[in-house]
Amino acid sequence: AQKVTQAQTEISVVEKEDVTLDCVYETRDTTYYLFWYKQPPSGELVFLIRRNSFDEQNEISGRYSWNFQKSTSSFNFTITASQVVDSAVYFCALSEPYYGGSQGNLIFGKGTKLSVKP
Amino acid sequence: DTGVSQNPRHKITKRGQNVTFRCDPISEHNRLYWYRQTLGQGPEFLTYFQNEAQLEKSRLLSDRFSAERPKGSFSTLEIQRTEQGDSAMYLCASSSGGAYIQYFGAGTRLSVL
């Protein structure tokens, strides 16, 4: 069965601190896609990154970085030098490829609420 | 460049009433998804359209729920005889081809009194 676990329900940091959000996933397939989305208080889910299962390279985008490790089924997200505007709920999600019978629907974790205080 | 649009943003209704939500996907996105999100939870998949065809429905989608996507453009989600347990945020997302990236609308928050 497919499952995404975000064990951290809430994290609170002070501005400029680094913070890592954990994501552990379960799937039977060898081909799959992992995502991170940000949900600010306005409610709209904002796409941050997609990673496919064959690409284990870490990725950096500005203050954001992602660490994908297939050996531990983890796809962790780090924000460096956090800012108040980073305050939001962050979701990790998993989807499987269309050819495997999946329609590409996303399986989400329960999310981690990040509060960055000034 | 317009994103996914959902209307209304908020809906308050009395138990037993019918409600309908609308989703306008990003132009030319052939795939459209509906999700439901309750407080403190991640979104859960409800149903999926490829163009005008509804190809998958979650077991969460009871008989009181129906969705359409006429002509493969906008989509509607109707809930008949609403119950308090239907109170949630209903999210729509669209994607194109093999990109697998889903872009979400701001959602419709339903409150059933």
mmCIF file of C-alpha atoms in Angstrom:
data_model
loop_
_atom_site.group_PDB
_atom_site.id
_atom_site.type_symbol
_atom_site.label_atom_id
_atom_site.label_comp_id
_atom_site.label_asym_id
_atom_site.label_seq_id
_atom_site.Cartn_x
_atom_site.Cartn_y
_atom_site.Cartn_z
ATOM 1 C CA ALA A 1 0.000 0.000 0.000
ATOM 2 C CA GLN A 2 1.105 3.537 -0.659
ATOM 3 C CA LYS A 3 1.604 5.780 2.305
ATOM 4 C CA VAL A 4 3.308 9.035 3.193
ATOM 5 C CA THR A 5 4.279 9.804 6.766
ATOM 6 C CA GLN A 6 5.180 13.221 8.072
ATOM 7 C CA ALA A 7 5.918 12.566 11.705
ATOM 8 C CA GLN A 8 6.387 16.217 12.670
ATOM 9 C CA THR A 9 2.981 17.768 13.221
ATOM 10 C CA GLU A 10 4.209 21.238 14.135
ATOM 11 C CA ILE A 11 7.583 22.936 14.180
ATOM 12 C CA SER A 12 8.342 26.375 15.535
ATOM 13 C CA VAL A 13 11.609 28.179 14.818
ATOM 14 C CA VAL A 14 12.988 31.656 15.103
ATOM 15 C CA GLU A 15 13.749 33.566 11.939
ATOM 16 C CA LYS A 16 17.113 32.735 10.326
ATOM 17 C CA GLU A 17 17.215 29.279 11.822
ATOM 18 C CA ASP A 18 17.533 26.280 9.502
ATOM 19 C CA VAL A 19 14.717 23.741 9.649
ATOM 20 C CA THR A 20 14.250 20.274 8.157
ATOM 21 C CA LEU A 21 10.862 18.739 7.453
ATOM 22 C CA ASP A 22 10.839 14.954 7.342
ATOM 23 C CA CYS A 23 8.957 12.752 4.891
ATOM 24 C CA VAL A 24 8.943 8.957 4.754
ATOM 25 C CA TYR A 25 7.031 7.094 2.068
ATOM 26 C CA GLU A 26 5.927 3.554 1.267
ATOM 27 C CA THR A 27 5.237 2.129 -2.173
ATOM 28 C CA ARG A 28 5.509 -1.199 -3.935
ATOM 29 C CA ASP A 29 6.527 0.331 -7.228
ATOM 30 C CA THR A 30 10.040 0.972 -8.443
ATOM 31 C CA THR A 31 8.879 3.988 -10.440
ATOM 32 C CA TYR A 32 7.150 6.774 -8.592
ATOM 33 C CA TYR A 33 7.150 10.509 -8.068
ATOM 34 C CA LEU A 34 7.580 12.529 -4.910
ATOM 35 C CA PHE A 35 6.412 16.074 -4.332
ATOM 36 C CA TRP A 36 6.438 18.860 -1.814
ATOM 37 C CA TYR A 37 3.652 21.424 -1.637
ATOM 38 C CA LYS A 38 3.277 24.516 0.532
ATOM 39 C CA GLN A 39 -0.139 25.560 1.872
ATOM 40 C CA PRO A 40 -0.170 29.093 3.268
ATOM 41 C CA PRO A 41 -3.133 30.315 5.347
ATOM 42 C CA SER A 42 -4.929 31.351 2.150
ATOM 43 C CA GLY A 43 -5.415 27.634 1.446
ATOM 44 C CA GLU A 44 -3.984 27.208 -2.031
ATOM 45 C CA LEU A 45 -1.485 24.388 -2.404
ATOM 46 C CA VAL A 46 1.664 25.706 -4.039
ATOM 47 C CA PHE A 47 3.887 23.259 -5.903
ATOM 48 C CA LEU A 48 7.520 23.319 -4.770
ATOM 49 C CA ILE A 49 9.274 20.316 -6.281
ATOM 50 C CA ARG A 50 8.816 17.012 -8.085
ATOM 51 C CA ARG A 51 11.363 14.231 -7.934
ATOM 52 C CA ASN A 52 11.193 10.906 -9.775
ATOM 53 C CA SER A 53 12.412 7.698 -8.231
ATOM 54 C CA PHE A 54 15.353 7.339 -10.588
ATOM 55 C CA ASP A 55 16.880 10.661 -9.694
ATOM 56 C CA GLU A 56 18.484 10.630 -6.287
ATOM 57 C CA GLN A 57 20.430 13.807 -6.734
ATOM 58 C CA ASN A 58 19.804 16.361 -4.075
ATOM 59 C CA GLU A 59 18.332 19.620 -5.279
ATOM 60 C CA ILE A 60 18.801 23.163 -4.132
ATOM 61 C CA SER A 61 16.625 26.099 -5.044
ATOM 62 C CA GLY A 62 17.572 29.268 -3.245
ATOM 63 C CA ARG A 63 17.015 28.691 0.472
ATOM 64 C CA TYR A 64 15.247 25.395 -0.196
ATOM 65 C CA SER A 65 16.942 22.026 -0.541
ATOM 66 C CA TRP A 66 15.704 18.476 -0.787
ATOM 67 C CA ASN A 67 17.391 15.246 0.187
ATOM 68 C CA PHE A 68 16.050 12.084 -1.470
ATOM 69 C CA GLN A 69 17.293 8.753 -0.141
ATOM 70 C CA LYS A 70 15.754 5.604 -1.580
ATOM 71 C CA SER A 71 17.587 3.420 0.920
ATOM 72 C CA THR A 72 15.567 4.935 3.750
ATOM 73 C CA SER A 73 12.484 5.859 1.665
ATOM 74 C CA SER A 74 12.838 9.456 2.708
ATOM 75 C CA PHE A 75 12.465 12.769 0.937
ATOM 76 C CA ASN A 76 13.341 15.497 3.406
ATOM 77 C CA PHE A 77 13.013 19.237 2.885
ATOM 78 C CA THR A 78 15.325 21.815 4.417
ATOM 79 C CA ILE A 79 14.766 25.551 4.598
ATOM 80 C CA THR A 80 17.926 27.496 5.257
ATOM 81 C CA ALA A 81 17.784 30.833 7.045
ATOM 82 C CA SER A 82 14.035 30.623 7.537
ATOM 83 C CA GLN A 83 11.838 33.679 7.139
ATOM 84 C CA VAL A 84 8.440 34.620 8.523
ATOM 85 C CA VAL A 85 6.976 34.189 5.018
ATOM 86 C CA ASP A 86 7.917 30.513 5.171
ATOM 87 C CA SER A 87 5.206 29.981 7.789
ATOM 88 C CA ALA A 88 2.755 27.510 6.270
ATOM 89 C CA VAL A 89 1.740 23.876 6.254
ATOM 90 C CA TYR A 90 4.038 21.768 4.101
ATOM 91 C CA PHE A 91 2.859 18.547 2.506
ATOM 92 C CA CYS A 92 4.860 15.691 1.079
ATOM 93 C CA ALA A 93 3.063 13.601 -1.544
ATOM 94 C CA LEU A 94 3.567 10.473 -3.648
ATOM 95 C CA SER A 95 2.167 9.435 -7.005
ATOM 96 C CA GLU A 96 2.665 6.519 -9.305
ATOM 97 C CA PRO A 97 3.066 6.511 -13.075
ATOM 98 C CA TYR A 98 0.091 6.290 -15.386
ATOM 99 C CA TYR A 99 1.223 3.106 -17.112
ATOM 100 C CA GLY A 100 0.971 1.154 -13.857
ATOM 101 C CA GLY A 101 -2.778 1.653 -13.731
ATOM 102 C CA SER A 102 -2.583 4.742 -11.567
ATOM 103 C CA GLN A 103 -4.272 7.908 -12.723
ATOM 104 C CA GLY A 104 -1.573 9.974 -11.123
ATOM 105 C CA ASN A 105 -3.561 10.955 -8.074
ATOM 106 C CA LEU A 106 -1.479 12.227 -5.195
ATOM 107 C CA ILE A 107 -1.216 10.528 -1.821
ATOM 108 C CA PHE A 108 -0.457 13.141 0.797
ATOM 109 C CA GLY A 109 1.025 13.027 4.244
ATOM 110 C CA LYS A 110 -0.772 14.835 7.052
ATOM 111 C CA GLY A 111 1.472 17.840 6.712
ATOM 112 C CA THR A 112 3.852 19.723 8.965
ATOM 113 C CA LYS A 113 2.852 23.151 10.215
ATOM 114 C CA LEU A 114 5.879 25.429 10.269
ATOM 115 C CA SER A 115 5.780 28.620 12.293
ATOM 116 C CA VAL A 116 8.658 31.038 11.866
ATOM 117 C CA LYS A 117 8.759 33.712 14.525
ATOM 118 C CA PRO A 118 10.505 37.045 14.043
ATOM 119 C CA ASP B 1 -1.358 33.188 -17.164
ATOM 120 C CA THR B 2 -4.339 32.125 -15.065
ATOM 121 C CA GLY B 3 -4.139 29.299 -12.610
ATOM 122 C CA VAL B 4 -6.824 26.924 -11.432
ATOM 123 C CA SER B 5 -9.930 28.799 -10.382
ATOM 124 C CA GLN B 6 -12.536 27.523 -7.942
ATOM 125 C CA ASN B 7 -15.905 28.989 -7.066
ATOM 126 C CA PRO B 8 -17.306 29.735 -4.642
ATOM 127 C CA ARG B 9 -14.492 30.140 -2.141
ATOM 128 C CA HIS B 10 -16.821 29.574 0.777
ATOM 129 C CA LYS B 11 -20.194 27.902 1.043
ATOM 130 C CA ILE B 12 -22.379 27.637 4.098
ATOM 131 C CA THR B 13 -25.395 25.392 3.820
ATOM 132 C CA LYS B 14 -27.923 23.620 5.984
ATOM 133 C CA ARG B 15 -27.906 19.895 6.358
ATOM 134 C CA GLY B 16 -29.938 18.228 3.650
ATOM 135 C CA GLN B 17 -29.376 20.895 1.017
ATOM 136 C CA ASN B 18 -27.597 20.320 -2.278
ATOM 137 C CA VAL B 19 -24.457 22.229 -3.180
ATOM 138 C CA THR B 20 -22.407 22.542 -6.354
ATOM 139 C CA PHE B 21 -18.827 23.681 -6.757
ATOM 140 C CA ARG B 22 -17.074 24.710 -9.923
ATOM 141 C CA CYS B 23 -13.471 24.295 -11.015
ATOM 142 C CA ASP B 24 -11.845 25.927 -14.034
ATOM 143 C CA PRO B 25 -8.514 24.243 -14.759
ATOM 144 C CA ILE B 26 -5.497 25.734 -16.435
ATOM 145 C CA SER B 27 -6.164 26.019 -20.149
ATOM 146 C CA GLU B 28 -5.266 22.930 -22.140
ATOM 147 C CA HIS B 29 -4.707 20.792 -19.051
ATOM 148 C CA ASN B 30 -6.436 17.538 -19.906
ATOM 149 C CA ARG B 31 -6.248 16.009 -16.430
ATOM 150 C CA LEU B 32 -8.435 17.250 -13.596
ATOM 151 C CA TYR B 33 -8.565 15.997 -10.014
ATOM 152 C CA TRP B 34 -10.822 16.647 -7.035
ATOM 153 C CA TYR B 35 -9.587 16.258 -3.481
ATOM 154 C CA ARG B 36 -11.121 16.770 -0.056
ATOM 155 C CA GLN B 37 -9.190 18.136 2.889
ATOM 156 C CA THR B 38 -10.417 18.101 6.470
ATOM 157 C CA LEU B 39 -8.855 20.059 9.314
ATOM 158 C CA GLY B 40 -5.376 18.895 10.211
ATOM 159 C CA GLN B 41 -5.214 16.360 7.399
ATOM 160 C CA GLY B 42 -3.660 16.167 3.977
ATOM 161 C CA PRO B 43 -5.870 16.267 0.891
ATOM 162 C CA GLU B 44 -7.535 12.991 -0.036
ATOM 163 C CA PHE B 45 -8.277 12.002 -3.614
ATOM 164 C CA LEU B 46 -11.936 11.963 -4.678
ATOM 165 C CA THR B 47 -12.102 11.635 -8.438
ATOM 166 C CA TYR B 48 -10.217 12.126 -11.697
ATOM 167 C CA PHE B 49 -11.087 13.232 -15.228
ATOM 168 C CA GLN B 50 -9.099 12.867 -18.376
ATOM 169 C CA ASN B 51 -10.696 15.301 -20.771
ATOM 170 C CA GLU B 52 -14.449 14.704 -20.302
ATOM 171 C CA ALA B 53 -14.154 11.106 -19.100
ATOM 172 C CA GLN B 54 -14.351 10.356 -15.391
ATOM 173 C CA LEU B 55 -11.805 7.558 -15.099
ATOM 174 C CA GLU B 56 -11.452 6.997 -11.398
ATOM 175 C CA LYS B 57 -13.526 7.494 -8.266
ATOM 176 C CA SER B 58 -12.351 7.016 -4.726
ATOM 177 C CA ARG B 59 -14.384 4.995 -2.268
ATOM 178 C CA LEU B 60 -14.698 8.305 -0.408
ATOM 179 C CA LEU B 61 -17.048 9.462 -3.148
ATOM 180 C CA SER B 62 -20.403 8.276 -1.860
ATOM 181 C CA ASP B 63 -23.554 8.076 -3.978
ATOM 182 C CA ARG B 64 -24.468 11.583 -2.843
ATOM 183 C CA PHE B 65 -21.471 12.966 -4.717
ATOM 184 C CA SER B 66 -21.386 13.443 -8.454
ATOM 185 C CA ALA B 67 -18.858 15.134 -10.686
ATOM 186 C CA GLU B 68 -18.908 16.172 -14.300
ATOM 187 C CA ARG B 69 -16.564 17.709 -16.789
ATOM 188 C CA PRO B 70 -18.587 18.542 -19.874
ATOM 189 C CA LYS B 71 -16.536 19.070 -23.022
ATOM 190 C CA GLY B 72 -13.359 18.518 -21.064
ATOM 191 C CA SER B 73 -13.224 22.070 -19.814
ATOM 192 C CA PHE B 74 -14.514 23.165 -16.404
ATOM 193 C CA SER B 75 -15.724 20.641 -13.849
ATOM 194 C CA THR B 76 -18.488 20.630 -11.262
ATOM 195 C CA LEU B 77 -18.748 18.667 -8.053
ATOM 196 C CA GLU B 78 -22.230 18.294 -6.589
ATOM 197 C CA ILE B 79 -23.109 17.019 -3.149
ATOM 198 C CA GLN B 80 -26.720 16.056 -2.585
ATOM 199 C CA ARG B 81 -28.414 15.945 0.815
ATOM 200 C CA THR B 82 -25.372 17.377 2.572
ATOM 201 C CA GLU B 83 -24.363 16.038 5.961
ATOM 202 C CA GLN B 84 -22.253 17.661 8.662
ATOM 203 C CA GLY B 85 -19.485 15.210 7.846
ATOM 204 C CA ASP B 86 -19.222 16.773 4.392
ATOM 205 C CA SER B 87 -17.779 19.938 5.930
ATOM 206 C CA ALA B 88 -14.294 20.257 4.446
ATOM 207 C CA MET B 89 -12.156 22.077 1.918
ATOM 208 C CA TYR B 90 -12.731 20.803 -1.596
ATOM 209 C CA LEU B 91 -9.679 21.240 -3.795
ATOM 210 C CA CYS B 92 -9.373 20.983 -7.548
ATOM 211 C CA ALA B 93 -6.127 20.406 -9.416
ATOM 212 C CA SER B 94 -5.154 20.108 -13.054
ATOM 213 C CA SER B 95 -2.170 18.781 -14.919
ATOM 214 C CA SER B 96 -1.082 18.166 -18.467
ATOM 215 C CA GLY B 97 0.225 15.103 -20.234
ATOM 216 C CA GLY B 98 3.083 13.302 -18.592
ATOM 217 C CA ALA B 99 4.210 16.133 -16.359
ATOM 218 C CA TYR B 100 2.617 14.612 -13.240
ATOM 219 C CA ILE B 101 2.701 18.025 -11.607
ATOM 220 C CA GLN B 102 -0.712 19.033 -10.326
ATOM 221 C CA TYR B 103 -1.547 22.691 -9.893
ATOM 222 C CA PHE B 104 -4.176 23.435 -7.297
ATOM 223 C CA GLY B 105 -6.892 26.009 -6.949
ATOM 224 C CA ALA B 106 -7.560 27.869 -3.705
ATOM 225 C CA GLY B 107 -10.368 25.484 -2.833
ATOM 226 C CA THR B 108 -13.987 25.767 -1.767
ATOM 227 C CA ARG B 109 -14.565 25.615 1.969
ATOM 228 C CA LEU B 110 -17.902 23.969 2.752
ATOM 229 C CA SER B 111 -19.590 24.331 6.113
ATOM 230 C CA VAL B 112 -22.695 22.244 6.729
ATOM 231 C CA LEU B 113 -24.762 23.482 9.659
#
